[in-house]
mmCIF file with all atom_site columns, C-alpha atoms in Angstrom:
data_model
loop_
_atom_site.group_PDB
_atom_site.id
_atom_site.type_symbol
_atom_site.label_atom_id
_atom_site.label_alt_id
_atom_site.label_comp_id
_atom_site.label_asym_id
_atom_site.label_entity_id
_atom_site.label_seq_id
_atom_site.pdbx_PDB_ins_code
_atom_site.Cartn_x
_atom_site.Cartn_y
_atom_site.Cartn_z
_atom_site.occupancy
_atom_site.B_iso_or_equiv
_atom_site.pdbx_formal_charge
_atom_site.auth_seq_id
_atom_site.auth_comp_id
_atom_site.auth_asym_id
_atom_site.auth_atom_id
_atom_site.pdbx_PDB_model_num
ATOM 1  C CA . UNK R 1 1  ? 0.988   31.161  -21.883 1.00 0.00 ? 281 UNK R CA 1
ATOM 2  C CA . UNK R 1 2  ? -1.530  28.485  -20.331 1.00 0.00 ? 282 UNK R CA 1
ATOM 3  C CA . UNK R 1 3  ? -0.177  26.126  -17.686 1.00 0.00 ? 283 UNK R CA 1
ATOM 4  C CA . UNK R 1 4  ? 1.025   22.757  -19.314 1.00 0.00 ? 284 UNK R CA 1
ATOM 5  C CA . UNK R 1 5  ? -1.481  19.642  -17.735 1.00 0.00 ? 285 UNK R CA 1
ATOM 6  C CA . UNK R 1 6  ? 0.492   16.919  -16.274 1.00 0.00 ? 286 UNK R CA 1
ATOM 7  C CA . UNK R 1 7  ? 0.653   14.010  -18.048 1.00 0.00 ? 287 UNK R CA 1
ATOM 8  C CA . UNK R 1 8  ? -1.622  11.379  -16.511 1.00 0.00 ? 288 UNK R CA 1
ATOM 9  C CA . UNK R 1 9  ? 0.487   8.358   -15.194 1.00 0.00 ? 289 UNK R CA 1
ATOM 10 C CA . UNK R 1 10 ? -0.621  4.755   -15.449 1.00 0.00 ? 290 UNK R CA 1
ATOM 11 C CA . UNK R 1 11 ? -2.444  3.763   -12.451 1.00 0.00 ? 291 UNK R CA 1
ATOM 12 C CA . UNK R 1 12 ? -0.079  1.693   -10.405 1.00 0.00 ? 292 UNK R CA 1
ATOM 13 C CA . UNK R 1 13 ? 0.256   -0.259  -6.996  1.00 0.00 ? 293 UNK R CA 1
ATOM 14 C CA . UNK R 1 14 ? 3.045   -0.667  -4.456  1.00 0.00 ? 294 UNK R CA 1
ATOM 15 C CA . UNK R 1 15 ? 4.033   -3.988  -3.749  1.00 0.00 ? 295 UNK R CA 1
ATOM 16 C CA . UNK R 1 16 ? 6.203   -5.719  -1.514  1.00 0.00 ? 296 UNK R CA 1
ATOM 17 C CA . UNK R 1 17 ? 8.372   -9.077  -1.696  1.00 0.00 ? 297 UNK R CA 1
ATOM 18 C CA . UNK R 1 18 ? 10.477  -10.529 1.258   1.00 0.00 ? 298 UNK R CA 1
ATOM 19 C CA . UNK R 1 19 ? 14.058  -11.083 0.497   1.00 0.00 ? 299 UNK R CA 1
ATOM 20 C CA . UNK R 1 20 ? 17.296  -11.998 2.935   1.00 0.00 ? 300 UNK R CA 1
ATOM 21 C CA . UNK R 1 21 ? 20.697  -11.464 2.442   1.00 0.00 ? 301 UNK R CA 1
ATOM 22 C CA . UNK R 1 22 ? 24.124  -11.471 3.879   1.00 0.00 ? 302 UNK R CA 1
ATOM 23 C CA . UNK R 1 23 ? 27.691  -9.959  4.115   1.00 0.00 ? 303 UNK R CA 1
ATOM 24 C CA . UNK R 1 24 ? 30.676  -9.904  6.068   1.00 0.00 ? 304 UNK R CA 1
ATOM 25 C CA . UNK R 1 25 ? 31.358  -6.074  5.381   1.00 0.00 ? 305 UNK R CA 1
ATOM 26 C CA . UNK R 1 26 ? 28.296  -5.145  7.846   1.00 0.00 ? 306 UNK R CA 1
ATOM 27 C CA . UNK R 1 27 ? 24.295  -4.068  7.992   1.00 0.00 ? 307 UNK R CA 1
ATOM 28 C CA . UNK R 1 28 ? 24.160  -1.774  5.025   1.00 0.00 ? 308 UNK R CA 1
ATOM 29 C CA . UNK R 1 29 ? 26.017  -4.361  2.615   1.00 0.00 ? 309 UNK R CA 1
ATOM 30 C CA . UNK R 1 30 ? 23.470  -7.320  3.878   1.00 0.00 ? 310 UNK R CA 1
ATOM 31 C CA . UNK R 1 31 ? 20.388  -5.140  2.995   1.00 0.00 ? 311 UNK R CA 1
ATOM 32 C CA . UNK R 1 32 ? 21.773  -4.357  -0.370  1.00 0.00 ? 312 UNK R CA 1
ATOM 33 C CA . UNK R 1 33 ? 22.552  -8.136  -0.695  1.00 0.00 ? 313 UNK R CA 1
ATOM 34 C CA . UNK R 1 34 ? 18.992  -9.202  -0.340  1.00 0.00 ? 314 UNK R CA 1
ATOM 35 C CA . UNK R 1 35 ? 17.660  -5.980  -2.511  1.00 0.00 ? 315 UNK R CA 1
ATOM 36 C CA . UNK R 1 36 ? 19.766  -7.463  -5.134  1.00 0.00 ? 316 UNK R CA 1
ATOM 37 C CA . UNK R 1 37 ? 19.178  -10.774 -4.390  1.00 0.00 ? 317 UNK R CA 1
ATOM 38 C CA . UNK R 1 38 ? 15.103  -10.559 -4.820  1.00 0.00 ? 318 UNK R CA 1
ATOM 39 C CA . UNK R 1 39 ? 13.327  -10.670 -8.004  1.00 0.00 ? 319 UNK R CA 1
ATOM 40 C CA . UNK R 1 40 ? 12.525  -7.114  -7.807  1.00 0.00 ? 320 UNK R CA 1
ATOM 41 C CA . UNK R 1 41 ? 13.783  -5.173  -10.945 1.00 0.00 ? 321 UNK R CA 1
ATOM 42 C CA . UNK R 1 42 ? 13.507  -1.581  -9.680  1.00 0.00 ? 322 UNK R CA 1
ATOM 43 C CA . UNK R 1 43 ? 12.853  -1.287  -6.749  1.00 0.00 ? 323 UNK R CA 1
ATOM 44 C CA . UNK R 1 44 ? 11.508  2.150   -5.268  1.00 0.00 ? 324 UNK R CA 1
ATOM 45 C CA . UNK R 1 45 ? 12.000  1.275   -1.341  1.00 0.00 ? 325 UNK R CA 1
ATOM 46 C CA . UNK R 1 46 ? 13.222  -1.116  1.443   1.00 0.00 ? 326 UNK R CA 1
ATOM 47 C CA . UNK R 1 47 ? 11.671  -1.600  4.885   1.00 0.00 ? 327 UNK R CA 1
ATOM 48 C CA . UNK R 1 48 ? 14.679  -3.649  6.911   1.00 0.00 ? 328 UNK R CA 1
ATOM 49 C CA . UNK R 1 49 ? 11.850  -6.022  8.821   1.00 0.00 ? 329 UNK R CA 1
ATOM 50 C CA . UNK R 1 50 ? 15.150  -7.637  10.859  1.00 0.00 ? 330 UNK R CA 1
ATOM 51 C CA . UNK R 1 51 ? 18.670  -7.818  11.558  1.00 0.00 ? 331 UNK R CA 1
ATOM 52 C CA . UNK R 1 52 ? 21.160  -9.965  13.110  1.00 0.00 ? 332 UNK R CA 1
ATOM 53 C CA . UNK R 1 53 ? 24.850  -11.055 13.098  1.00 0.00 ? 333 UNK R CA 1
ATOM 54 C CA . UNK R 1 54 ? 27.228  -14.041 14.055  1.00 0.00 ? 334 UNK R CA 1
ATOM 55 C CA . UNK R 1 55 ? 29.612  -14.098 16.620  1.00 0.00 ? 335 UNK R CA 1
ATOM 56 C CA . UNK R 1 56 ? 32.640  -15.841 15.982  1.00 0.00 ? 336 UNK R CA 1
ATOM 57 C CA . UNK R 1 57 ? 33.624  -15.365 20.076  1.00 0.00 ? 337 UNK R CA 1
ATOM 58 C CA . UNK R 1 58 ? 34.899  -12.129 19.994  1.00 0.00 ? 338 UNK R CA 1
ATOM 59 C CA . UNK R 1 59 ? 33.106  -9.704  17.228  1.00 0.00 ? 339 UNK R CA 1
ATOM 60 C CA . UNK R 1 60 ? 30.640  -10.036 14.440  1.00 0.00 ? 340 UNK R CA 1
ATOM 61 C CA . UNK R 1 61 ? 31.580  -12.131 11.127  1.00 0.00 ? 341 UNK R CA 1
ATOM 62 C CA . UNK R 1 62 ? 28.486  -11.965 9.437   1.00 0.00 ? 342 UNK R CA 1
ATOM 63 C CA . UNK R 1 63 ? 25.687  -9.640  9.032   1.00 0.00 ? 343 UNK R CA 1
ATOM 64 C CA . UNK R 1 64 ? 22.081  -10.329 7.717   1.00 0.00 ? 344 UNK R CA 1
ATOM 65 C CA . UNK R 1 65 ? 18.959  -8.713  6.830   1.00 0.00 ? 345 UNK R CA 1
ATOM 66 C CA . UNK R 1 66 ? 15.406  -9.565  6.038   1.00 0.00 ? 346 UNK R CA 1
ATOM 67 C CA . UNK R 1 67 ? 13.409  -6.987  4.369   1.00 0.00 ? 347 UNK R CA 1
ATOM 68 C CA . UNK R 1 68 ? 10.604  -5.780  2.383   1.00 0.00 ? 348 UNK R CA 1
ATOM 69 C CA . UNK R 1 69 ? 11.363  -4.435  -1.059  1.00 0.00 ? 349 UNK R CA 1
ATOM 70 C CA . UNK R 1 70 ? 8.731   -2.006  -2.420  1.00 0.00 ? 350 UNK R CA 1
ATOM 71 C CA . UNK R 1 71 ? 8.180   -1.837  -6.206  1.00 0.00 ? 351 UNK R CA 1
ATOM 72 C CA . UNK R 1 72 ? 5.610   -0.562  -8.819  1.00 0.00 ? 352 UNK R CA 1
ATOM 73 C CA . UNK R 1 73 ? 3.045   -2.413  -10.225 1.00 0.00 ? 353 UNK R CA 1
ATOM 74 C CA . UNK R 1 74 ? 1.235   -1.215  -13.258 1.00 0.00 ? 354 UNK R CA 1
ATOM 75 C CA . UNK R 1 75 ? -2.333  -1.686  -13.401 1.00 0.00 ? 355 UNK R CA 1
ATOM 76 C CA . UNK R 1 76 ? -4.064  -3.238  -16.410 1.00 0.00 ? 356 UNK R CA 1
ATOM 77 C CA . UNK R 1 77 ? -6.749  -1.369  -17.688 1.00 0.00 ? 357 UNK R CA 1
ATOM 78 C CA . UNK R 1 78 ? -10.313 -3.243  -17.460 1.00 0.00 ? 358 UNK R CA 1
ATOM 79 C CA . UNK R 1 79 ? -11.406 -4.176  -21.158 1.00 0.00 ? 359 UNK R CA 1
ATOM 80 C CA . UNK R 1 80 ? -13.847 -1.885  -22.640 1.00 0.00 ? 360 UNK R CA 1
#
């Protein structure tokens, strides 16, 4: 039986977009906030870029996050 040929994929890019977000439940709720809050449809990665929190005197109260989400880009193919 020959070996099956992968399919060839559609040649793509990785792109990033800059999104923030925030929660009072802690750090991994405020990066899903601003995942969800950017534009990005699917998104295939995060890169957390920076964190911080607000004291309220005696403990955290609200978390945020700034990061880069990653998603594909399809090409166009040049016209012929």
């Amino acid at each position: 039986m020959p070996a099956r040929r992968p399919r060839p994929t559609p040649a793509s890019v990785i792109r990033l977009t800059e999104a923030t977000g925030a929660s009072s439940r802690g750090w991994e709720a405020a990066v899903a906030a601003a995942v969800k809050g950017s534009d990005v449809k699917d998104p295939v990665g995060v890169e957390v870029s920076r964190m911080w929190a607000e004291w309220d005197g005696r403990r955290l109260s609200r978390y945020h996050a700034t990061v880069k989400v990653a998603y594909r880009q399809s090409l166009k193919s040049p016209p012929r």
